[in-house]
Short mmCIF file of C-alpha atoms and ligand atoms in Angstrom, two decimals:
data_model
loop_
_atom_site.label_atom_id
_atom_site.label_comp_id
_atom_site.label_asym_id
_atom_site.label_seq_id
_atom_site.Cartn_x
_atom_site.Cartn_y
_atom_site.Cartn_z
CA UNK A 19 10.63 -3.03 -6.20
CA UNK A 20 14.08 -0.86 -7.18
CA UNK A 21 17.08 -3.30 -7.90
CA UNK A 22 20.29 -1.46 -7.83
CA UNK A 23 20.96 -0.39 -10.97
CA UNK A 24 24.66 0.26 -11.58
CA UNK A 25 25.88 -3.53 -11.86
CA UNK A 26 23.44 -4.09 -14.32
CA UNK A 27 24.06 -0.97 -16.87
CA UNK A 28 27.62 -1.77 -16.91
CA UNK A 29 27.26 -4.91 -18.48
CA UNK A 30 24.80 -3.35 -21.11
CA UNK A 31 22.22 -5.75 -21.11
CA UNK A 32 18.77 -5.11 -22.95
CA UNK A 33 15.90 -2.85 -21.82
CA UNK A 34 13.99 -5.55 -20.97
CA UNK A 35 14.13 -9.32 -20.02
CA UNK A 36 12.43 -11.96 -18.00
CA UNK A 37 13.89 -15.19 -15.97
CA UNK A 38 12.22 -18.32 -14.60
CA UNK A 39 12.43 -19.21 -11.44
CA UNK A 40 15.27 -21.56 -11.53
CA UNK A 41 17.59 -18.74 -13.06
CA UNK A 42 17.14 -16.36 -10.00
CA UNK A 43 17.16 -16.00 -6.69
CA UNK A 44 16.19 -13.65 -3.60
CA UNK A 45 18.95 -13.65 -1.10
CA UNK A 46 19.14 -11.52 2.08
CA UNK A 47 22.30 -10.67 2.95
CA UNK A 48 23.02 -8.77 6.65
CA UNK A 49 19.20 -8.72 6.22
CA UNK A 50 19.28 -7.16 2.80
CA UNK A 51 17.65 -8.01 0.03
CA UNK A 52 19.27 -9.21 -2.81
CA UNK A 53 18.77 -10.98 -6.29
CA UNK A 54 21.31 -13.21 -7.71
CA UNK A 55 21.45 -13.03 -11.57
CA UNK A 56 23.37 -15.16 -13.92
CA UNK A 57 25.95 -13.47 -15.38
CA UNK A 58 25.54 -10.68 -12.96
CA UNK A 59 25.77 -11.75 -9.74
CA UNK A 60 24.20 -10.63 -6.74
CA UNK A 61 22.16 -7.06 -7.14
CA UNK A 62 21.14 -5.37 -4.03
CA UNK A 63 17.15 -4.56 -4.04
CA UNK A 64 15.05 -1.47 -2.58
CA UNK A 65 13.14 -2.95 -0.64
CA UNK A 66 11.80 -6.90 0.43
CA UNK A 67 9.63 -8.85 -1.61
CA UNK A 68 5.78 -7.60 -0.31
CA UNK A 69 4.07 -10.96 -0.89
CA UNK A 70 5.08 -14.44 0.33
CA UNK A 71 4.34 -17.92 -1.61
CA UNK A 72 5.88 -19.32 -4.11
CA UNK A 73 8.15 -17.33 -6.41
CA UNK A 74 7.10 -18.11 -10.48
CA UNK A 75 9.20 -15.65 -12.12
CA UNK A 76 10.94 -12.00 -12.74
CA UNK A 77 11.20 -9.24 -14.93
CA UNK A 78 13.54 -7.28 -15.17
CA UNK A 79 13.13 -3.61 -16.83
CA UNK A 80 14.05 -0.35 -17.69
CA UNK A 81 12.23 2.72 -16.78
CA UNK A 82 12.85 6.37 -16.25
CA UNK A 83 16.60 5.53 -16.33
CA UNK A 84 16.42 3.08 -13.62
CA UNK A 85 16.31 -0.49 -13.27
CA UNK A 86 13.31 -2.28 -11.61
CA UNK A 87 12.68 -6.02 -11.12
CA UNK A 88 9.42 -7.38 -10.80
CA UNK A 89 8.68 -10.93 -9.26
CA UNK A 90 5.33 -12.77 -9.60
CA UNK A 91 4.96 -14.52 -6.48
CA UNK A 92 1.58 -17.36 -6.52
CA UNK A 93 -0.46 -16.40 -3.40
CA UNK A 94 -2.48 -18.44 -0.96
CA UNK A 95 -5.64 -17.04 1.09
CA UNK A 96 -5.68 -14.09 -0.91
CA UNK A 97 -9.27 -13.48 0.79
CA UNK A 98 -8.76 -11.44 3.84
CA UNK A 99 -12.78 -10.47 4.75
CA UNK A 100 -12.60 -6.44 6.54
CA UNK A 101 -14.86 -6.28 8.92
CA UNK A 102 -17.80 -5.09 7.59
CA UNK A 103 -19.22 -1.11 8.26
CA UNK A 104 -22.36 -1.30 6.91
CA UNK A 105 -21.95 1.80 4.99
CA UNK A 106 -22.49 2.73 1.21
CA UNK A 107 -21.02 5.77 -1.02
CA UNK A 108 -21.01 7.08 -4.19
CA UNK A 109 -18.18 8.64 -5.64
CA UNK A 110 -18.21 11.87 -8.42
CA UNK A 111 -15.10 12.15 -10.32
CA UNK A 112 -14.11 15.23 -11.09
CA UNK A 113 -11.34 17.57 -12.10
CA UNK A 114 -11.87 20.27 -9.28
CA UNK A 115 -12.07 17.96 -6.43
CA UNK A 116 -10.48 14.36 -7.98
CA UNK A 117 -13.59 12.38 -6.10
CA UNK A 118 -16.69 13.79 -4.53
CA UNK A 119 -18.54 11.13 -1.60
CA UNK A 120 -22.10 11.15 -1.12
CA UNK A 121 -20.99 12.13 1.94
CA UNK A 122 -19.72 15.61 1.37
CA UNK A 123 -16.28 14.71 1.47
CA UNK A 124 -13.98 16.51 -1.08
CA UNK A 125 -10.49 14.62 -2.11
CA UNK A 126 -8.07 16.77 -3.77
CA UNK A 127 -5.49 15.52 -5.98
CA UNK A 128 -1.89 15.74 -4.22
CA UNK A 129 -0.29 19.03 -5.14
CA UNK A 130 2.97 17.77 -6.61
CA UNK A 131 0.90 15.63 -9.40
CA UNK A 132 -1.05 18.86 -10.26
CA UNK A 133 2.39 20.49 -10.22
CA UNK A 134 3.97 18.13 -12.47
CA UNK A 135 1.15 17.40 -14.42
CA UNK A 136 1.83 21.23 -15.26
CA UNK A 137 5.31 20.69 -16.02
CA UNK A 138 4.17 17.53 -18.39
CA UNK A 139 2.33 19.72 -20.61
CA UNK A 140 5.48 22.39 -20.75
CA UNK A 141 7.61 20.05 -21.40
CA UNK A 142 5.60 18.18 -24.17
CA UNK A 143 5.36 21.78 -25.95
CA UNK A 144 8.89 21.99 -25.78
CA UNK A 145 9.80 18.99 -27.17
CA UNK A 146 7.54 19.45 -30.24
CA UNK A 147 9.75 22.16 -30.99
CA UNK A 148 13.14 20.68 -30.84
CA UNK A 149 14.86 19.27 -34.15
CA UNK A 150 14.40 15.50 -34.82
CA UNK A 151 17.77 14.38 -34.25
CA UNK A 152 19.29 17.01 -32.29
CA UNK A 153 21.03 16.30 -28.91
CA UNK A 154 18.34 18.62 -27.16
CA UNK A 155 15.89 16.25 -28.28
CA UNK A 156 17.25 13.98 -26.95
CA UNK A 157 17.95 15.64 -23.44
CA UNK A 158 14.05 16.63 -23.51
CA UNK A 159 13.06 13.41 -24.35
CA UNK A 160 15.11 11.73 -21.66
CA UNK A 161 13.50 14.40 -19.07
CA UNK A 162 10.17 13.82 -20.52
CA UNK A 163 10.46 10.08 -19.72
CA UNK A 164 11.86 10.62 -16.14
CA UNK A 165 8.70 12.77 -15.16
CA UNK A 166 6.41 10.50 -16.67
CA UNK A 167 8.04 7.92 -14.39
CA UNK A 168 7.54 10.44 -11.24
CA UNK A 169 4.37 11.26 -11.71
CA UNK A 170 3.31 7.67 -12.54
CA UNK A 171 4.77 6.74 -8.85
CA UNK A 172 3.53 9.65 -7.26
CA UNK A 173 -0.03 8.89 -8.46
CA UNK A 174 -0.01 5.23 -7.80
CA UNK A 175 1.04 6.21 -4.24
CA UNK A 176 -1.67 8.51 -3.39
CA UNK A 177 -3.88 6.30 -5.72
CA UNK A 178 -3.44 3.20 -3.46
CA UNK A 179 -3.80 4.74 0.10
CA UNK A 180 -7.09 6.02 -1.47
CA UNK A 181 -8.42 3.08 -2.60
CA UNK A 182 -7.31 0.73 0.58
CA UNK A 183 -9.09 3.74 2.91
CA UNK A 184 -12.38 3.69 0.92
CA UNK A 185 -12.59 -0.25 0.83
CA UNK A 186 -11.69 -0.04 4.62
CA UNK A 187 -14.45 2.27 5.19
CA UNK A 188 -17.41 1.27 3.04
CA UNK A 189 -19.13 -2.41 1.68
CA UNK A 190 -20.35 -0.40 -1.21
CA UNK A 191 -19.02 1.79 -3.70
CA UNK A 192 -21.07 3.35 -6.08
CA UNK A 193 -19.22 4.86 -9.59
CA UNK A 194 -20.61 6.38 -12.80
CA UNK A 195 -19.50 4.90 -15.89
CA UNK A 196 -16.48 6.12 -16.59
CA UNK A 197 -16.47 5.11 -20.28
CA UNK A 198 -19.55 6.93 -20.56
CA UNK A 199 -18.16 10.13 -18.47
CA UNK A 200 -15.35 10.08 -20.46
CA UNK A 201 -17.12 9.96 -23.62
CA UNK A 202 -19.80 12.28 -23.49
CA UNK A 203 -18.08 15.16 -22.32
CA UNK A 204 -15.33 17.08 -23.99
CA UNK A 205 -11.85 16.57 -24.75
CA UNK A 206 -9.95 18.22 -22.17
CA UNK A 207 -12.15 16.40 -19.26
CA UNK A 208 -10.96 12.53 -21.08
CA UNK A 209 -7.33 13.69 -20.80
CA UNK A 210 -7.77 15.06 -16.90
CA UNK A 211 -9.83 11.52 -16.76
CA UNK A 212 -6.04 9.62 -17.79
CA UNK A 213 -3.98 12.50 -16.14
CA UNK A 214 -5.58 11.73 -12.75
CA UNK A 215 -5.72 7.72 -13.08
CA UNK A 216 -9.53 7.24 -12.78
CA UNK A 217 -9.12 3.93 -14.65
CA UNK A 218 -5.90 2.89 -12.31
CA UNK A 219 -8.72 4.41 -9.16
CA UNK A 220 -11.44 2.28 -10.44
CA UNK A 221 -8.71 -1.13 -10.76
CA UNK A 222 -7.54 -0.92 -7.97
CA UNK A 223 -11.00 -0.49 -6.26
CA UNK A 224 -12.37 -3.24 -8.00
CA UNK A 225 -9.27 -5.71 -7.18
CA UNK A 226 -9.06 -4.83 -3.45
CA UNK A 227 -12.92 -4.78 -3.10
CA UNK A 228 -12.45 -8.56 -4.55
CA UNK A 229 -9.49 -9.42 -1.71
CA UNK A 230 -11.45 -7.44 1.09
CA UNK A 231 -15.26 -9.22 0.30
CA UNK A 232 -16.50 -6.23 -0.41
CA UNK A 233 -18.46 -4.73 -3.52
CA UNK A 234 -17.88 -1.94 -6.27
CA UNK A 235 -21.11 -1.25 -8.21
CA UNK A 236 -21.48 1.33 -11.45
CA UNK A 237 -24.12 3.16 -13.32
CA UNK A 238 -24.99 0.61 -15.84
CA UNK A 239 -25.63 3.29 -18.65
CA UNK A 240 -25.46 7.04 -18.55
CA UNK A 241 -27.47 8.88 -15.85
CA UNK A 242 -27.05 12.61 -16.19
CA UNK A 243 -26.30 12.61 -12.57
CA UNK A 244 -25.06 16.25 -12.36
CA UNK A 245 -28.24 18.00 -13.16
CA UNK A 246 -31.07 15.50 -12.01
CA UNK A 247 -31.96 16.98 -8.32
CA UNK A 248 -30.97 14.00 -5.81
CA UNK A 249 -34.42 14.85 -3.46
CA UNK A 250 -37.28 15.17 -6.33
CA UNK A 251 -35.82 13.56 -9.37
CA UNK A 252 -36.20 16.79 -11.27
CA UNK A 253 -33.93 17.24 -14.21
CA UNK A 254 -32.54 20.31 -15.72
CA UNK A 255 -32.26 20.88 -19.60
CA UNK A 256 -28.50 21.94 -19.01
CA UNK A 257 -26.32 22.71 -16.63
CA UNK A 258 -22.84 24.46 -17.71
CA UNK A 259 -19.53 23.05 -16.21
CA UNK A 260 -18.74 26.32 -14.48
CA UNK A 261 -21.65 26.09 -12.08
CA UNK A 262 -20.62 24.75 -8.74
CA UNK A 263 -24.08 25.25 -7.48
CA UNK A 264 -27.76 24.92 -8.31
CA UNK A 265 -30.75 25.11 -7.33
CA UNK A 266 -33.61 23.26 -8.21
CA UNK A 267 -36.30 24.86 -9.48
CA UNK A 268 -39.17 22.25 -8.39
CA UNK A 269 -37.93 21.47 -4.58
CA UNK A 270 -36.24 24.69 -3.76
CA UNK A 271 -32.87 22.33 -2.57
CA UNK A 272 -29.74 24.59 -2.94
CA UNK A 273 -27.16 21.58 -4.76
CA UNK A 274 -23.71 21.34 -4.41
CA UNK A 275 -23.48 20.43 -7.42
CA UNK A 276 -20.60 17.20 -7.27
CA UNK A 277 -22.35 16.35 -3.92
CA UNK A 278 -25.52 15.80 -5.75
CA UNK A 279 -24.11 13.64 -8.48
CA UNK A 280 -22.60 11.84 -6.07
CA UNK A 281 -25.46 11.01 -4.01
CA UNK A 282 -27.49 9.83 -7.65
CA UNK A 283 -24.22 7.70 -8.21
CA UNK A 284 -25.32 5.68 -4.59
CA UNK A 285 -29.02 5.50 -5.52
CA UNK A 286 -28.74 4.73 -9.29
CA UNK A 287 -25.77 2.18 -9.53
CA UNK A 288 -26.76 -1.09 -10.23
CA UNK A 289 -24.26 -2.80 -11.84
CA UNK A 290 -21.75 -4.88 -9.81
CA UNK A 291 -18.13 -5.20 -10.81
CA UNK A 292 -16.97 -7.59 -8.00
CA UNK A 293 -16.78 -11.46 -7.71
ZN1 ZN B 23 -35.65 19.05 -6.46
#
């Protein structure tokens, strides 16, 4: 939730502070949200509290150059059952296509993340170059922070109506093991692993899966499921990152290759992560 910031700056409060729930309160006014603040007063909000029950607490912080406010509500029936599909998937993250299903479905990253992912890097570069202390610092550093905060929204965004549409359409999700993926191949595949939000992806599966009675289940240890052929079990000695494609040598089976992993992740994962 965005809380009006200019009120707030002016009286030059700290970055960071929280309140209980007897020194706040949510107001609408002309059916507008707003939060009364000691010492501040009344600051208008972006948007309505999401979540009704009782309100516990707020904090209220400093991000990107803009103030936020974040109130923990306590809620009741948090169980809301979907009605169940009766279908399974397994999922292949990836850095081509961010998830592969066992279905053949490709999802792409949005564009403007890859785009400003981009612009991350650029701008990290330049900032190593600048001299501690100057005033550019400074300005990069100030950039730096807004378009970590933009692509941090812009992620959980996409990341969310991902994540809601998947536990919609399946009971069970298969994953690898992302600690494992992350691990045994090479550096630049762990950072696209944090750049995209696989960790934030498998969360937010895990907690919605939880809400919606439905169940998220992982490899339990590594499975090289890239280069074992999903229809005879063979397994190839190696298979280099650049190859889209394969086929197997045994069955004859022309792989995609991120469809095949995928379809391993549904018939190998075994461990559940839901309640
Ligand atoms: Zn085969």
């Amino acid at each position: 939730m965005k809380a009006n910031t200019h009120n707030l700056e002016k009286k030059g409060v700290n970055d960071r502070f929280s309140l209980s729930n007897d020194q706040f309160k949510l107001i609408d006014i002309n059916n507008k949200p707003f939060i009364k603040v000691p010492n501040l007063g009344l600051v208008r909000m972006r948007e309505k509290l999401r979540h009704t029950g009782k309100i516990l607490s707020a904090k209220i912080f400093k991000q990107g150059g803009k103030w936020f406010v974040s109130v923990a509500v306590e809620l009741q029936n948090i169980i809301k059952p979907q009605p169940k599909t009766d279908k399974q998937v397994g999922i292949d993250l990836g850095i081509t296509d961010l998830a592969t299903l066992s279905n053949g479905e490709k999802i792409q990253a949005p564009k403007p993340l890859k785009n400003k992912l981009k612009q991350l890097r650029r701008l990290n570069k330049s900032l190593s170059k600048k001299q501690k202390g100057s005033k550019n610092r400074e300005k990069a550093k100030t950039k730096l922070s807004r378009l970590h905060f933009k692509i941090s929204n812009i992620r959980k965004d996409f990341l969310h109506k991902l994540t809601t549409s998947l536990v919609k359409s399946y009971d069970v999700i298969c994953l690898e093991n992302l600690n494992v993926k992350g691990m045994v191949k090479n550096k630049k595949l762990s950072r696209a692993i944090n750049d995209l939000g696989f960790y934030e992806f498998k969360r937010q599966l895990i907690y919605k899966a939880n809400q919606w009675g439905k169940t998220v289940k992982e490899l339990d240890r590594f499975y090289p499921s890239s280069k074992t052929c999903h229809n005879c079990n063979y397994k190839l000695d190696n298979l280099l990152l650049s190859m889209r494609n394969w086929q197997c040598p045994n069955c004859h089976i022309t792989h995609d290759r991120d469809i095949n992993a995928s379809i391993n992740i549904l018939n190998h994962a075994t461990k559940v992560l839901t309640t």
